[in-house]
XYZ file of C-alpha atoms in Angstrom:
659
model
C 21.931 18.821 19.957
C 20.570 15.369 19.240
C 23.360 12.822 18.807
C 21.570 9.505 18.290
C 17.955 8.738 17.308
C 16.020 5.541 17.940
C 13.143 5.131 15.498
C 10.240 3.410 17.241
C 8.993 1.955 13.994
C 9.864 -0.339 11.113
C 10.127 -0.640 7.355
C 9.882 2.312 5.021
C 9.454 5.097 7.573
C 12.363 3.874 9.692
C 14.602 3.878 6.600
C 13.310 7.343 5.644
C 14.211 8.822 9.047
C 17.588 7.071 9.100
C 18.416 8.654 5.710
C 17.993 12.185 7.092
C 19.909 11.274 10.256
C 22.835 9.973 8.195
C 22.921 13.173 6.137
C 22.926 15.185 9.372
C 25.647 13.060 10.989
C 23.274 11.722 13.653
C 23.559 8.139 14.913
C 20.703 5.677 14.315
C 19.117 2.908 16.378
C 16.535 0.416 15.111
C 14.143 -1.829 16.974
C 12.814 -4.983 15.397
C 10.396 -7.837 15.988
C 11.363 -11.419 15.271
C 9.473 -11.210 11.970
C 11.588 -8.172 11.015
C 14.981 -9.622 11.974
C 16.180 -9.478 8.349
C 14.410 -6.228 7.455
C 16.459 -3.584 5.600
C 15.822 -1.007 8.335
C 17.639 -3.268 10.793
C 20.676 -3.671 8.556
C 20.915 0.073 7.885
C 20.913 1.227 11.499
C 24.124 1.766 13.438
C 22.640 -0.324 16.252
C 19.560 -2.554 16.422
C 17.688 -3.925 19.437
C 15.378 -6.954 19.310
C 11.819 -6.757 20.630
C 10.873 -10.413 21.214
C 7.721 -11.564 19.455
C 5.903 -10.850 16.211
C 2.597 -9.106 16.848
C 2.582 -5.300 17.218
C 1.093 -5.689 20.711
C 4.182 -7.629 21.799
C 6.754 -5.480 20.004
C 6.292 -2.074 18.375
C 3.407 -1.130 20.678
C 5.424 -1.901 23.826
C 6.572 1.587 24.767
C 8.417 0.309 27.829
C 10.550 -2.028 25.710
C 11.228 0.700 23.150
C 12.475 3.101 25.841
C 14.620 0.352 27.380
C 16.111 -0.249 23.920
C 16.939 3.461 23.524
C 18.677 3.600 26.887
C 20.537 0.352 26.197
C 21.788 1.600 22.808
C 22.744 5.051 24.105
C 20.218 6.982 22.017
C 19.269 10.412 23.315
C 16.096 10.876 21.243
C 13.154 8.847 19.937
C 11.314 9.441 16.659
C 8.012 7.534 16.477
C 7.503 7.624 12.698
C 3.816 7.065 11.947
C 1.418 4.428 13.224
C 2.174 2.310 16.301
C 3.085 4.676 19.182
C 3.331 7.883 17.155
C 0.120 9.376 18.589
C 0.325 7.867 22.063
C 0.504 10.641 24.661
C 1.505 8.269 27.464
C 4.459 7.096 25.409
C 5.528 10.675 24.690
C 5.450 11.413 28.435
C 7.401 8.248 29.218
C 10.087 9.273 26.717
C 10.450 12.644 28.480
C 10.450 10.985 31.892
C 13.289 8.733 30.766
C 15.413 11.801 30.002
C 15.129 11.384 26.224
C 14.159 13.932 23.572
C 10.749 13.265 22.015
C 10.739 14.127 18.311
C 7.093 15.007 18.144
C 4.466 17.337 19.575
C 3.865 17.831 23.315
C 1.938 15.037 25.034
C -1.055 17.314 25.851
C -1.433 18.182 22.149
C -1.395 14.492 21.223
C -3.927 13.805 23.936
C -6.279 16.551 22.820
C -6.230 15.326 19.216
C -6.120 11.634 20.172
C -9.878 11.393 20.508
C -11.617 12.276 17.270
C -14.755 12.912 19.288
C -13.201 15.434 21.672
C -10.958 17.010 19.038
C -13.960 17.988 16.933
C -15.524 19.773 19.872
C -12.279 21.653 20.482
C -11.895 22.623 16.819
C -15.471 23.876 16.661
C -14.745 26.072 19.680
C -11.625 27.399 17.918
C -13.642 28.430 14.860
C -12.696 25.524 12.579
C -15.609 24.111 10.494
C -16.546 20.554 11.597
C -18.917 17.709 10.698
C -21.118 16.904 13.676
C -20.441 13.672 15.557
C -23.303 11.166 15.718
C -23.945 8.842 18.648
C -23.930 5.285 17.169
C -26.924 4.428 19.346
C -28.958 7.337 18.035
C -28.381 7.043 14.262
C -31.625 7.127 12.247
C -32.557 6.539 8.604
C -32.368 10.292 8.058
C -28.661 10.284 9.016
C -27.646 7.677 6.416
C -25.167 7.096 4.961
C -22.857 7.313 7.954
C -19.199 6.547 8.475
C -18.192 4.479 11.493
C -14.746 5.582 12.686
C -12.314 4.485 15.367
C -11.796 7.345 17.798
C -8.127 6.492 18.367
C -7.352 5.258 14.867
C -6.091 6.053 11.436
C -5.042 4.371 8.215
C -8.572 3.143 7.489
C -8.648 0.708 10.415
C -11.934 0.534 12.286
C -13.687 2.460 9.516
C -16.921 1.307 7.835
C -19.541 2.966 5.591
C -23.123 2.086 6.560
C -25.972 2.735 4.117
C -28.641 0.481 5.666
C -29.722 0.932 9.290
C -30.016 -2.849 9.719
C -26.294 -3.199 8.947
C -25.188 -0.755 11.636
C -24.889 -3.173 14.619
C -22.706 -5.640 12.693
C -20.506 -2.875 11.261
C -20.087 -1.283 14.686
C -19.013 -4.635 16.137
C -16.504 -5.225 13.330
C -15.117 -1.694 13.605
C -14.668 -2.080 17.362
C -12.779 -5.366 16.936
C -10.534 -3.863 14.281
C -9.902 -0.727 16.365
C -9.051 -2.779 19.440
C -6.628 -4.931 17.449
C -4.912 -2.019 15.700
C -4.927 0.669 18.417
C -5.809 -1.021 21.699
C -8.955 1.126 21.971
C -12.371 -0.109 20.748
C -14.090 3.302 20.944
C -15.922 4.221 17.718
C -18.270 7.009 16.643
C -20.311 7.967 13.580
C -20.470 10.992 11.326
C -22.344 11.894 8.166
C -20.673 10.345 5.108
C -20.099 12.526 2.062
C -20.175 10.111 -0.879
C -18.105 12.270 -3.222
C -16.036 14.389 -0.875
C -12.507 15.598 -1.517
C -9.886 14.764 1.108
C -7.712 17.840 1.560
C -5.064 18.210 4.251
C -2.652 20.922 5.308
C 0.886 20.206 6.475
C 1.762 22.349 9.476
C 5.108 22.867 11.185
C 5.344 24.724 14.497
C 8.214 25.622 16.810
C 8.437 26.297 20.558
C 8.560 30.044 19.942
C 4.984 30.125 18.634
C 5.624 30.257 14.890
C 3.221 28.079 12.874
C 3.825 27.365 9.204
C 1.152 26.115 6.840
C 3.515 24.223 4.547
C 1.177 23.722 1.599
C -1.841 21.464 1.140
C -2.151 17.935 -0.206
C -5.069 16.155 -1.839
C -5.557 12.483 -0.931
C -9.029 11.830 -2.318
C -8.352 8.556 -4.152
C -8.693 5.946 -1.434
C -9.507 2.302 -0.929
C -11.055 1.128 2.319
C -10.662 4.727 3.525
C -6.895 4.423 3.165
C -5.085 6.754 0.807
C -3.683 5.344 -2.441
C -2.773 8.450 -4.486
C -1.626 11.718 -2.900
C -0.527 14.955 -4.507
C 0.547 18.505 -3.853
C -0.816 21.021 -4.538
C -4.515 20.039 -4.622
C -6.227 20.456 -8.012
C -9.440 21.435 -6.206
C -7.724 24.125 -4.155
C -5.997 25.396 -7.275
C -9.392 25.744 -8.972
C -11.361 27.474 -6.177
C -10.390 31.118 -5.602
C -9.536 31.925 -1.998
C -9.809 28.322 -0.775
C -6.101 27.976 0.026
C -6.097 31.027 2.260
C -9.165 29.749 4.161
C -7.640 26.282 4.525
C -4.329 27.606 5.803
C -6.039 29.877 8.304
C -8.151 26.969 9.622
C -5.049 24.773 9.925
C -3.133 27.465 11.814
C -6.114 27.991 14.135
C -6.157 24.250 14.842
C -2.436 24.121 15.628
C -2.486 27.215 17.822
C -5.554 26.000 19.734
C -3.503 23.127 21.174
C -0.083 24.879 21.426
C 1.295 22.553 18.783
C 4.990 21.874 18.126
C 6.644 19.940 15.314
C 5.156 18.410 12.166
C 1.445 17.688 11.975
C -1.377 17.438 9.481
C -4.834 18.965 9.701
C -7.241 16.944 7.583
C -10.440 18.263 6.010
C -13.262 16.873 3.911
C -14.256 19.307 1.173
C -17.024 19.492 -1.415
C -16.705 20.577 -5.041
C -17.619 24.179 -4.131
C -14.639 24.521 -1.799
C -16.496 24.289 1.509
C -14.568 22.105 3.950
C -14.952 20.436 7.359
C -12.377 19.355 9.930
C -11.871 15.576 10.068
C -8.923 15.108 12.398
C -5.425 16.271 13.176
C -2.636 13.750 12.832
C -0.040 14.675 15.422
C 2.814 13.058 13.558
C 4.545 12.847 10.200
C 2.211 11.617 7.438
C 2.879 8.774 5.009
C 2.432 11.230 2.134
C 4.890 13.854 3.395
C 7.255 13.431 0.374
C 4.945 15.347 -1.990
C 5.157 18.363 0.312
C 8.930 17.994 0.521
C 9.269 17.910 -3.269
C 7.106 20.991 -3.839
C 8.764 23.057 -1.080
C 12.345 21.764 -1.121
C 12.114 21.088 2.631
C 13.273 17.966 4.457
C 10.422 17.650 6.972
C 12.270 15.084 9.083
C 15.223 17.465 9.336
C 12.829 20.209 10.470
C 11.373 17.826 13.077
C 14.868 17.240 14.453
C 15.591 20.972 14.545
C 12.312 21.862 16.293
C 12.816 19.057 18.824
C 16.243 20.558 19.543
C 14.639 23.934 20.293
C 15.556 25.732 17.061
C 13.192 28.360 15.672
C 11.501 28.344 12.276
C 11.827 31.294 9.945
C 9.197 33.978 10.047
C 7.757 33.151 6.622
C 6.282 29.867 5.424
C 8.076 28.329 2.414
C 6.797 28.889 -1.098
C 5.474 26.058 -3.259
C 6.458 25.319 -6.856
C 5.861 22.493 -9.306
C 3.711 19.439 -8.726
C 4.345 16.152 -6.958
C 2.314 12.923 -6.962
C 2.807 9.915 -4.695
C 1.306 6.461 -5.088
C 1.385 3.672 -2.530
C 2.518 0.387 -4.025
C 0.763 -2.368 -2.084
C 1.121 -6.146 -2.084
C -2.560 -6.702 -2.790
C -5.009 -7.801 -5.474
C -7.462 -4.934 -6.157
C -9.630 -7.134 -8.385
C -10.189 -9.533 -5.456
C -11.548 -6.986 -2.979
C -8.074 -5.573 -2.284
C -6.921 -8.913 -0.891
C -3.492 -8.458 0.755
C -0.647 -10.679 -0.407
C 2.318 -12.138 1.428
C 5.496 -13.815 0.271
C 8.870 -12.983 -1.291
C 9.788 -9.804 -3.168
C 12.268 -11.094 -5.722
C 12.924 -7.756 -7.379
C 11.764 -4.143 -7.095
C 13.522 -1.887 -9.562
C 12.478 1.383 -11.190
C 13.857 2.497 -14.570
C 16.387 5.310 -14.628
C 18.032 6.804 -11.591
C 15.352 7.045 -8.932
C 16.317 8.978 -5.808
C 15.800 7.145 -2.522
C 14.532 8.935 0.612
C 15.600 12.403 -0.505
C 13.932 15.609 -1.630
C 13.567 15.944 -5.401
C 14.770 19.395 -6.392
C 14.642 18.731 -10.132
C 12.076 16.720 -12.133
C 12.411 13.013 -11.447
C 11.273 9.964 -9.476
C 11.761 9.210 -5.791
C 11.410 5.791 -4.148
C 10.736 5.320 -0.430
C 10.557 1.583 0.210
C 10.665 -0.748 3.173
C 11.759 -3.723 1.072
C 14.712 -4.639 -1.109
C 15.320 -7.511 -3.506
C 14.916 -10.725 -1.554
C 12.701 -9.274 1.201
C 9.658 -11.193 2.427
C 6.290 -9.577 3.111
C 4.711 -11.228 6.147
C 1.227 -11.144 7.623
C 1.879 -9.129 10.770
C 2.078 -5.634 9.276
C 0.694 -3.378 6.553
C 1.326 -4.731 3.009
C 2.701 -1.461 1.587
C 5.867 -2.210 -0.398
C 6.864 1.304 -1.353
C 5.885 4.869 -2.068
C 6.767 6.042 -5.578
C 6.853 9.813 -5.989
C 7.232 12.051 -9.029
C 8.074 15.729 -9.259
C 7.683 17.926 -12.349
C 6.816 21.514 -13.287
C 3.150 20.647 -14.009
C 0.591 18.137 -12.766
C 0.239 16.458 -16.171
C 4.004 16.017 -16.442
C 4.170 14.581 -12.915
C 1.390 12.082 -13.683
C 2.901 11.074 -17.023
C 6.368 10.604 -15.560
C 5.075 8.553 -12.635
C 2.860 6.322 -14.799
C 5.794 5.598 -17.134
C 8.126 4.735 -14.254
C 5.598 2.352 -12.702
C 4.669 0.656 -15.967
C 8.339 -0.050 -16.762
C 9.306 -1.039 -13.211
C 10.418 -4.612 -12.595
C 8.229 -5.834 -9.744
C 8.731 -9.552 -9.317
C 7.198 -11.789 -6.695
C 3.935 -10.690 -5.175
C 0.815 -9.525 -6.909
C 0.576 -5.745 -6.464
C -1.718 -2.818 -7.272
C 0.793 -1.451 -9.825
C -1.522 -1.820 -12.851
C -4.337 -0.066 -10.985
C -2.058 2.837 -10.093
C -0.941 3.313 -13.700
C -4.527 3.139 -14.958
C -5.567 5.796 -12.420
C -2.689 8.105 -13.354
C -3.573 7.814 -17.048
C -7.332 8.135 -16.585
C -8.872 11.231 -18.235
C -10.791 12.106 -15.051
C -7.630 12.030 -12.957
C -5.697 14.097 -15.487
C -8.545 16.617 -15.429
C -8.245 16.871 -11.633
C -11.666 15.266 -11.238
C -10.870 13.188 -8.165
C -12.959 12.388 -5.114
C -13.326 9.666 -2.505
C -15.745 7.756 -4.790
C -13.253 7.576 -7.680
C -13.130 3.753 -7.781
C -16.917 3.450 -7.587
C -17.458 6.133 -10.216
C -15.050 4.780 -12.804
C -15.297 1.077 -12.010
C -12.744 -0.900 -10.052
C -13.017 -3.681 -12.641
C -11.899 -1.232 -15.335
C -9.178 0.457 -13.290
C -7.733 -2.877 -12.091
C -7.328 -4.316 -15.596
C -3.822 -5.545 -16.443
C -1.634 -3.154 -18.415
C -0.703 -6.008 -20.714
C -3.344 -7.094 -23.239
C -4.186 -10.735 -23.931
C -2.040 -10.565 -27.107
C 0.876 -9.146 -25.105
C 0.507 -11.945 -22.561
C 0.669 -14.576 -25.328
C 3.677 -12.904 -26.918
C 5.378 -12.702 -23.514
C 4.651 -16.410 -22.970
C 6.392 -17.151 -26.277
C 9.381 -15.094 -25.130
C 9.386 -16.994 -21.823
C 9.372 -20.335 -23.649
C 12.271 -19.261 -25.884
C 14.226 -17.940 -22.886
C 13.651 -21.249 -21.105
C 14.983 -23.102 -24.147
C 18.052 -20.855 -24.161
C 18.574 -21.588 -20.461
C 18.359 -25.324 -21.119
C 20.952 -24.945 -23.862
C 23.247 -23.008 -21.499
C 23.191 -25.738 -18.848
C 23.338 -28.700 -21.240
C 26.308 -31.027 -20.717
C 26.263 -32.574 -24.236
C 25.602 -31.234 -27.744
C 25.938 -27.704 -26.430
C 26.165 -26.217 -29.922
C 22.728 -27.534 -30.944
C 19.494 -25.632 -30.360
C 17.339 -26.856 -27.487
C 14.924 -29.543 -28.673
C 16.867 -30.095 -31.901
C 16.070 -33.271 -33.846
C 17.828 -34.771 -36.871
C 14.464 -35.464 -38.465
C 11.262 -33.452 -38.460
C 9.651 -33.758 -35.042
C 6.669 -32.621 -33.050
C 6.834 -29.000 -31.860
C 8.279 -28.101 -28.487
C 5.442 -27.432 -26.053
C 5.357 -25.309 -22.900
C 2.304 -24.262 -20.925
C 2.041 -21.196 -18.718
C -0.818 -19.998 -16.549
C -1.623 -16.349 -17.132
C -4.332 -13.890 -16.168
C -7.163 -15.724 -17.922
C -5.987 -19.318 -17.762
C -3.485 -21.551 -19.509
C -1.425 -20.458 -22.514
C 0.123 -23.292 -24.521
C 3.147 -22.390 -26.621
C 4.070 -24.788 -29.433
C 7.071 -24.015 -31.611
C 9.946 -25.389 -33.658
C 13.381 -23.863 -34.189
C 14.232 -24.831 -37.756
C 17.046 -23.967 -40.124
C 14.668 -21.375 -41.553
C 13.953 -19.797 -38.207
C 11.182 -19.865 -35.629
C 7.858 -21.535 -36.416
C 5.433 -20.900 -33.581
C 1.794 -21.939 -33.811
C -0.451 -18.887 -33.780
C 2.466 -16.478 -34.307
C 2.717 -16.324 -38.103
C 3.997 -12.736 -38.108
C 6.680 -13.314 -35.439
C 10.360 -13.947 -36.193
C 13.096 -14.715 -33.676
C 15.973 -12.234 -33.659
C 17.869 -13.500 -30.612
C 17.251 -15.380 -27.392
C 19.201 -15.794 -24.186
C 18.034 -17.004 -20.798
C 17.237 -13.387 -19.803
C 16.617 -11.486 -23.024
C 14.517 -12.292 -26.097
C 14.199 -10.080 -29.177
C 11.369 -10.722 -31.631
C 10.247 -9.104 -34.864
C 6.472 -8.748 -34.597
C 4.771 -7.700 -37.834
C 7.910 -5.780 -38.766
C 8.394 -4.178 -35.328
C 11.336 -5.139 -33.120
C 10.243 -6.010 -29.555
C 12.516 -6.717 -26.607
C 11.538 -8.850 -23.600
C 13.362 -9.243 -20.290
C 12.602 -12.650 -18.770
C 13.146 -13.495 -15.097
C 12.347 -16.874 -13.568
C 12.071 -17.781 -9.907
C 11.178 -21.436 -9.612
C 7.987 -21.860 -11.646
C 7.109 -18.150 -11.544
C 8.100 -16.203 -14.645
C 8.063 -12.415 -15.054
C 8.334 -10.860 -18.511
C 8.942 -7.121 -18.767
C 8.620 -5.154 -21.993
C 7.364 -1.838 -23.321
C 4.083 -3.622 -24.085
C 3.409 -4.145 -20.386
C 4.502 -6.350 -17.481
C 3.370 -9.986 -17.524
C 3.374 -12.524 -14.705
C 3.196 -16.211 -15.635
C 3.375 -19.531 -13.860
C 5.032 -22.462 -15.600
C 2.445 -25.234 -15.451
C 3.686 -28.657 -14.314
C 3.757 -31.374 -16.955
C 1.950 -33.746 -14.600
C -0.651 -32.971 -11.922
C 0.104 -34.006 -8.346
C -3.045 -35.824 -7.116
C -2.339 -34.701 -3.532
C -2.618 -31.064 -4.620
C -6.222 -31.446 -5.807
C -8.777 -30.021 -3.361
C -12.407 -31.020 -3.055
C -15.027 -29.022 -4.933
C -16.598 -26.394 -2.665
C -13.449 -25.961 -0.572
C -12.898 -22.584 1.082
C -9.185 -21.836 0.945
C -7.309 -19.300 3.052
C -6.498 -16.441 0.636
C -3.553 -15.390 2.809
C -1.743 -16.464 5.962
C -3.528 -15.231 9.064
C -5.268 -15.981 12.317
C -8.808 -17.347 12.575
C -10.669 -14.943 14.851
C -14.252 -16.137 14.495
C -16.437 -18.865 12.970
C -19.873 -18.252 11.516
C -21.161 -21.829 11.316
C -20.479 -25.377 12.480
C -19.892 -28.596 10.578
C -23.231 -30.043 9.497
C -24.975 -26.665 9.282
C -26.974 -25.669 6.233
C -25.514 -22.454 4.822
C -26.505 -20.001 2.110
C -24.386 -18.539 -0.664
C -22.430 -15.543 0.626
C -22.874 -16.467 4.294
C -19.752 -15.653 6.347
C -18.092 -18.887 7.482
C -14.650 -17.825 8.737
C -13.187 -14.471 9.772
C -9.421 -14.105 9.329
C -7.160 -11.366 10.683
C -4.119 -10.600 8.558
C -2.053 -7.470 7.971
C -4.016 -5.544 10.609
C -7.292 -6.019 8.722
C -10.264 -8.335 9.136
C -11.201 -10.543 6.166
C -14.413 -12.543 5.732
C -14.452 -15.928 3.967
C -17.948 -16.670 2.657
C -19.777 -19.765 1.431
C -19.401 -20.056 -2.372
C -22.862 -21.651 -2.719
C -25.859 -22.740 -0.691
C -25.556 -26.214 0.778
C -24.230 -28.127 3.751
C -20.999 -27.316 5.585
C -19.621 -30.843 5.477
C -16.201 -29.982 6.876
C -14.831 -27.242 9.140
C -11.077 -27.697 9.488
C -10.125 -24.752 11.723
C -10.861 -23.320 15.157
C -10.819 -19.781 16.536
C -7.289 -18.650 17.341
C -5.661 -21.022 14.854
C -2.908 -19.740 12.538
C -3.310 -20.804 8.903
C -1.120 -20.604 5.809
C -2.236 -19.397 2.401
C -4.107 -22.178 0.586
C -5.160 -23.970 3.774
C -8.555 -25.674 3.389
C -10.712 -23.888 5.971
C -14.015 -25.589 5.217
C -15.925 -27.522 2.552
C -19.448 -26.665 1.409
C -21.322 -29.365 -0.482
C -23.648 -27.473 -2.789
C -27.343 -28.292 -2.583
C -28.657 -30.309 -5.515
C -31.427 -28.677 -7.587
C -34.852 -30.159 -7.023
C -35.429 -33.264 -9.098
C -31.699 -34.031 -9.363
C -30.427 -37.081 -7.484
């Protein structure tokens, strides 16, 4: 039996595996990069071993160092989690050669599925429907649109949609760079792109005795940048098409048996609205979205992985499925700004009620699988996913409603996230009708789906609450006249004034606290009930409203039933040194400059790429805001930059006749 498990991973998945190990009485070992030294997964492990450096190539992708760490810590097994080395056949072999138990499929199975090109040929031979691979050098207009994919990849890295033949060379080059950076293999291929396909996958579990379970299907059609955002089980499409589930399960079992599979794996398909489907790939590991399968089957898939790796047999019959589960991925990113990843502190992440952490939901409720805790910092070296939030309920509508409510009332303080987008998706009529496909954001408008939950009126009301809470705080810390209201004057005086920056600009709050109550300009129907530094109660047009106010430096977060609001307390005086020149291109996030598209003195056009940044395993292009002259280029290739760094300055061209 396995006694101690090293998890060759980080963050949320490491914590998830540790949770099952603790319940089973199995010891835990963590590995960590320098950037992850204070990560929760390190603190929770029985033993932790440092991998010097920050980049994945120096740390989590160094299989030799990971195996050395396992031997040093006395672990007898290694679980790879997902990503990093999880689908690396050479690593799996090295684990076996070191005398350790590999909690994953056999190395040959990983190898056979490791190349998306070769795996499709094998699946076609096994009788599994496939989309034909296209040679990038032979793509024609008739093949468009096509999807460029990294052969060794996953998670949306090295993946590009090409609709114009002229764009293909540039997209191939970018995909190769991204694939090399993320997976160490620049090989890419093309396949026909189905604009409105449905992404359906089947969870399989197989033992050494030849039993293969199809453990239910999942639908993961709502994606951004070809990376899943919303996942659910069972699939609404499969539920609606008679006989589709049986065909899917048979294809998944054929795929697993064709490569003598063992352990947990996922067979992914692209389906159309009629229920026809095509093999995409097989992920020879645990999937990010595995919790929705756990909640609808009652299984702990990590526990089953441990049992299969120990040689135990599965039961003869696959488990039954009941209820509905939906998972959303909470990312530190700004969807409205082309999904721009964010980095910085997570002050607070708290869901209402009693959310279960890293455990199977057996009754209706909410589960949280997170790699961060209050006070964590999201850096630039790894994926910006903060957490997975999962609901379970008897019906799909109940699961969506419960999850949307939990997210909308969650206290998420610090980074900008995709929380509002997730709630808007869950409440969208098309989603509730099961009308989901991979073009969901294009069909329904990202600008609409990314709108804040809080209206402009709610933001103003929350700013008033923030101003009153700030006044209460000032009163609490006052050293004289502590019994008087903040800003009190013996004679009539000018109103108190506070300015906050919100979603659409500055919000100025002007108010007086008089013997007759609150007088706030523009809030004639608002009366103050009570105010402390953290809690403000207001009567608004006869309705009592409560606001929770949290302040971290100049950042203010106001949570209420009306919607979450993030504000920034504007300084009373502007620092001249903080003013940047007009036309400046600022780094939207910390990262590494990987390429330059122009030189100082060049004439550039609006939208022309000037700087390419690599951050959070993705490539980001910084473009000229207007046509003109690149008067300043402040960075060089290979340079690390912080958020807000001035990368370049473009002096816009003057219109003809203007001097």
